[in-house]
Amino acid sequence: MIVVDSIAELRKARQSLTGRVGLVPTMGYLHDGHISLVDFATRENDGVIATIFVNPTQFAVGEDLSTYPRDLPRDLSMLEKAGVELVFTPTPELMYPARFQTYVTVEQVTRALEGAHREGHFRGVTTVVSKLFNLTQPDVAYFGQKDAQQVVVIKQMVRDLNFPLEIAVCPIIREADGLAMSSRNVYLSQEERKAATVLYRAINGVGDEYNAGERDVSRLKHIAENMINGEPIGQLDYVSFANAQSLDEVAGIVETPLLMSMAVQFGRARLIDNCILPLHYNTRELATTVLGIQ
Ligand code: AMP
């Protein structure tokens, strides 16, 4: 495995990779969710590039940029074991040198959900992902359904800016009790960690009702909100039911595939989770086609 932290070395190492190349962009402090993306990428490509970069421009003011967990040696050994060929670990100064002034902005689909709660977040994501696409020239890039709106935003950007690559969406990997894996889970106290399973419980509560035939979004929303409010140490940020393609919030009786997504604050940790309704749409293939624009 080659590890590089300069653009010249990256370009040189990229040239040595032949055939189909998969990219897995991450912010490091890796867990099994990240490794599942790498596993799909190694199976489906001749070479895999992973990037580790805690991207300052995607953190809103007051967020956890300075305390975001990091462990580069451990990350590199996990990536090597998983069979990655090339890892890019740039510094913020390399990605955003003095006088940097070009940003990529996706409009409609960044406005709701996380975009409404994290000022500038998606502008930072699309800018850094564009740079990583240009630098690594992948045939396919892997993203987790965990960040469902990010998938929608990046697909829109790839389409609008004609990036010559595919986007692959990978399922949400969970702890044994259902909590979606996240680098930020280390912020949780013991008590918060226990209560944090409420996101997955709300998904299942809503999923069961949906499977039993309930299609009234206000009732489904009520079920989720009641469950989350039943854990008083969590502060509900939002529960949303949106059209999985456009991310437009829906109301009334709805039959098209929906993205149910939520954000809940537990102490220092802001946790997000989601599912696509009907629940069988959460397979990799369906999630890849139903989320966002094709
Ligand atoms: P991050 O390091 O948090 O920026 O995540 C890097 C990539 O891993 C993103 O595409 C995430 O959606 C994905 N990811 C994060 N957590 C999970 C998870 N629990 N299951 C699957 N993918 C994940």
PDB file of N, CA and C and ligand atoms in Angstrom, residues 25-28 31 33-34 36-37 68 142-144 146-147 150 171-173 180-181, ligand 1:
ATOM      1  N   PRO A  25     -13.675   8.034  -0.316  1.00  0.00           N
ATOM      2  CA  PRO A  25     -13.275   9.218   0.457  1.00  0.00           C
ATOM      3  C   PRO A  25     -13.764   9.117   1.910  1.00  0.00           C
ATOM      4  N   THR A  26     -12.896   9.428   2.866  1.00  0.00           N
ATOM      5  CA  THR A  26     -13.286   9.380   4.285  1.00  0.00           C
ATOM      6  C   THR A  26     -12.644  10.543   5.044  1.00  0.00           C
ATOM      7  N   MET A  27     -13.136  10.729   6.271  1.00  0.00           N
ATOM      8  CA  MET A  27     -12.492  11.679   7.184  1.00  0.00           C
ATOM      9  C   MET A  27     -11.673  10.926   8.241  1.00  0.00           C
ATOM     10  N   GLY A  28     -11.439   9.627   8.021  1.00  0.00           N
ATOM     11  CA  GLY A  28     -10.602   8.871   8.955  1.00  0.00           C
ATOM     12  C   GLY A  28     -11.332   8.452  10.220  1.00  0.00           C
ATOM     13  N   HIS A  31     -14.088   2.896  10.891  1.00  0.00           N
ATOM     14  CA  HIS A  31     -14.839   1.816  11.548  1.00  0.00           C
ATOM     15  C   HIS A  31     -15.320   0.859  10.459  1.00  0.00           C
ATOM     16  N   GLY A  33     -18.065   0.527   9.037  1.00  0.00           N
ATOM     17  CA  GLY A  33     -18.850   1.155   7.972  1.00  0.00           C
ATOM     18  C   GLY A  33     -17.934   1.575   6.824  1.00  0.00           C
ATOM     19  N   HIS A  34     -16.839   2.257   7.164  1.00  0.00           N
ATOM     20  CA  HIS A  34     -15.866   2.660   6.137  1.00  0.00           C
ATOM     21  C   HIS A  34     -15.297   1.427   5.436  1.00  0.00           C
ATOM     22  N   SER A  36     -16.566  -1.432   5.014  1.00  0.00           N
ATOM     23  CA  SER A  36     -17.520  -2.088   4.100  1.00  0.00           C
ATOM     24  C   SER A  36     -17.474  -1.404   2.725  1.00  0.00           C
ATOM     25  N   LEU A  37     -17.304  -0.087   2.696  1.00  0.00           N
ATOM     26  CA  LEU A  37     -17.154   0.620   1.414  1.00  0.00           C
ATOM     27  C   LEU A  37     -15.885   0.136   0.691  1.00  0.00           C
ATOM     28  N   TYR A  68     -12.501  16.636  16.238  1.00  0.00           N
ATOM     29  CA  TYR A  68     -12.888  15.454  15.461  1.00  0.00           C
ATOM     30  C   TYR A  68     -11.846  14.354  15.700  1.00  0.00           C
ATOM     31  N   TYR A 142     -17.344   5.445  -3.940  1.00  0.00           N
ATOM     32  CA  TYR A 142     -18.224   4.759  -2.989  1.00  0.00           C
ATOM     33  C   TYR A 142     -18.623   5.696  -1.856  1.00  0.00           C
ATOM     34  N   PHE A 143     -19.948   5.751  -1.598  1.00  0.00           N
ATOM     35  CA  PHE A 143     -20.477   6.570  -0.506  1.00  0.00           C
ATOM     36  C   PHE A 143     -21.492   5.750   0.277  1.00  0.00           C
ATOM     37  N   GLY A 144     -21.647   6.073   1.566  1.00  0.00           N
ATOM     38  CA  GLY A 144     -22.560   5.325   2.429  1.00  0.00           C
ATOM     39  C   GLY A 144     -23.963   5.919   2.426  1.00  0.00           C
ATOM     40  N   LYS A 146     -25.644   5.976   4.903  1.00  0.00           N
ATOM     41  CA  LYS A 146     -25.679   6.669   6.200  1.00  0.00           C
ATOM     42  C   LYS A 146     -25.848   8.179   5.994  1.00  0.00           C
ATOM     43  N   ASP A 147     -25.125   8.724   5.007  1.00  0.00           N
ATOM     44  CA  ASP A 147     -25.234  10.153   4.686  1.00  0.00           C
ATOM     45  C   ASP A 147     -26.045  10.274   3.399  1.00  0.00           C
ATOM     46  N   GLN A 150     -26.049  13.430   1.333  1.00  0.00           N
ATOM     47  CA  GLN A 150     -24.746  13.588   0.676  1.00  0.00           C
ATOM     48  C   GLN A 150     -24.729  12.817  -0.648  1.00  0.00           C
ATOM     49  N   PRO A 171     -24.783   0.091   1.934  1.00  0.00           N
ATOM     50  CA  PRO A 171     -25.735   0.082   3.058  1.00  0.00           C
ATOM     51  C   PRO A 171     -25.130   0.581   4.374  1.00  0.00           C
ATOM     52  N   ILE A 172     -26.013   0.941   5.281  1.00  0.00           N
ATOM     53  CA  ILE A 172     -25.591   1.442   6.600  1.00  0.00           C
ATOM     54  C   ILE A 172     -25.135   0.257   7.465  1.00  0.00           C
ATOM     55  N   ILE A 173     -23.921   0.329   7.973  1.00  0.00           N
ATOM     56  CA  ILE A 173     -23.410  -0.711   8.876  1.00  0.00           C
ATOM     57  C   ILE A 173     -23.681  -0.253  10.313  1.00  0.00           C
ATOM     58  N   ALA A 180     -26.164   3.123  14.211  1.00  0.00           N
ATOM     59  CA  ALA A 180     -25.353   3.243  12.993  1.00  0.00           C
ATOM     60  C   ALA A 180     -23.927   3.610  13.379  1.00  0.00           C
ATOM     61  N   MET A 181     -22.952   2.914  12.805  1.00  0.00           N
ATOM     62  CA  MET A 181     -21.557   3.235  13.130  1.00  0.00           C
ATOM     63  C   MET A 181     -21.228   4.643  12.656  1.00  0.00           C
TER      64      MET A 181
HETATM   65  P1  AMP B   1     -16.924   9.992   6.987  1.00  0.00           P
HETATM   66  O1  AMP B   1     -15.541   9.525   7.335  1.00  0.00           O
HETATM   67  O2  AMP B   1     -17.842  10.070   8.159  1.00  0.00           O
HETATM   68  O3  AMP B   1     -16.931  11.231   6.118  1.00  0.00           O
HETATM   69  O4  AMP B   1     -17.552   8.855   6.074  1.00  0.00           O
HETATM   70  C1  AMP B   1     -16.910   8.414   4.895  1.00  0.00           C
HETATM   71  C2  AMP B   1     -17.866   7.554   4.106  1.00  0.00           C
HETATM   72  O5  AMP B   1     -18.258   6.431   4.900  1.00  0.00           O
HETATM   73  C3  AMP B   1     -19.174   8.288   3.726  1.00  0.00           C
HETATM   74  O6  AMP B   1     -19.541   7.932   2.404  1.00  0.00           O
HETATM   75  C4  AMP B   1     -20.151   7.762   4.743  1.00  0.00           C
HETATM   76  O7  AMP B   1     -21.491   7.780   4.294  1.00  0.00           O
HETATM   77  C5  AMP B   1     -19.667   6.341   4.924  1.00  0.00           C
HETATM   78  N1  AMP B   1     -20.126   5.817   6.223  1.00  0.00           N
HETATM   79  C6  AMP B   1     -20.007   6.400   7.439  1.00  0.00           C
HETATM   80  N2  AMP B   1     -20.593   5.649   8.392  1.00  0.00           N
HETATM   81  C7  AMP B   1     -21.103   4.561   7.756  1.00  0.00           C
HETATM   82  C8  AMP B   1     -21.842   3.415   8.180  1.00  0.00           C
HETATM   83  N3  AMP B   1     -22.184   3.240   9.464  1.00  0.00           N
HETATM   84  N4  AMP B   1     -22.203   2.505   7.260  1.00  0.00           N
HETATM   85  C9  AMP B   1     -21.866   2.683   5.948  1.00  0.00           C
HETATM   86  N5  AMP B   1     -21.179   3.737   5.481  1.00  0.00           N
HETATM   87  C10 AMP B   1     -20.799   4.667   6.363  1.00  0.00           C
END
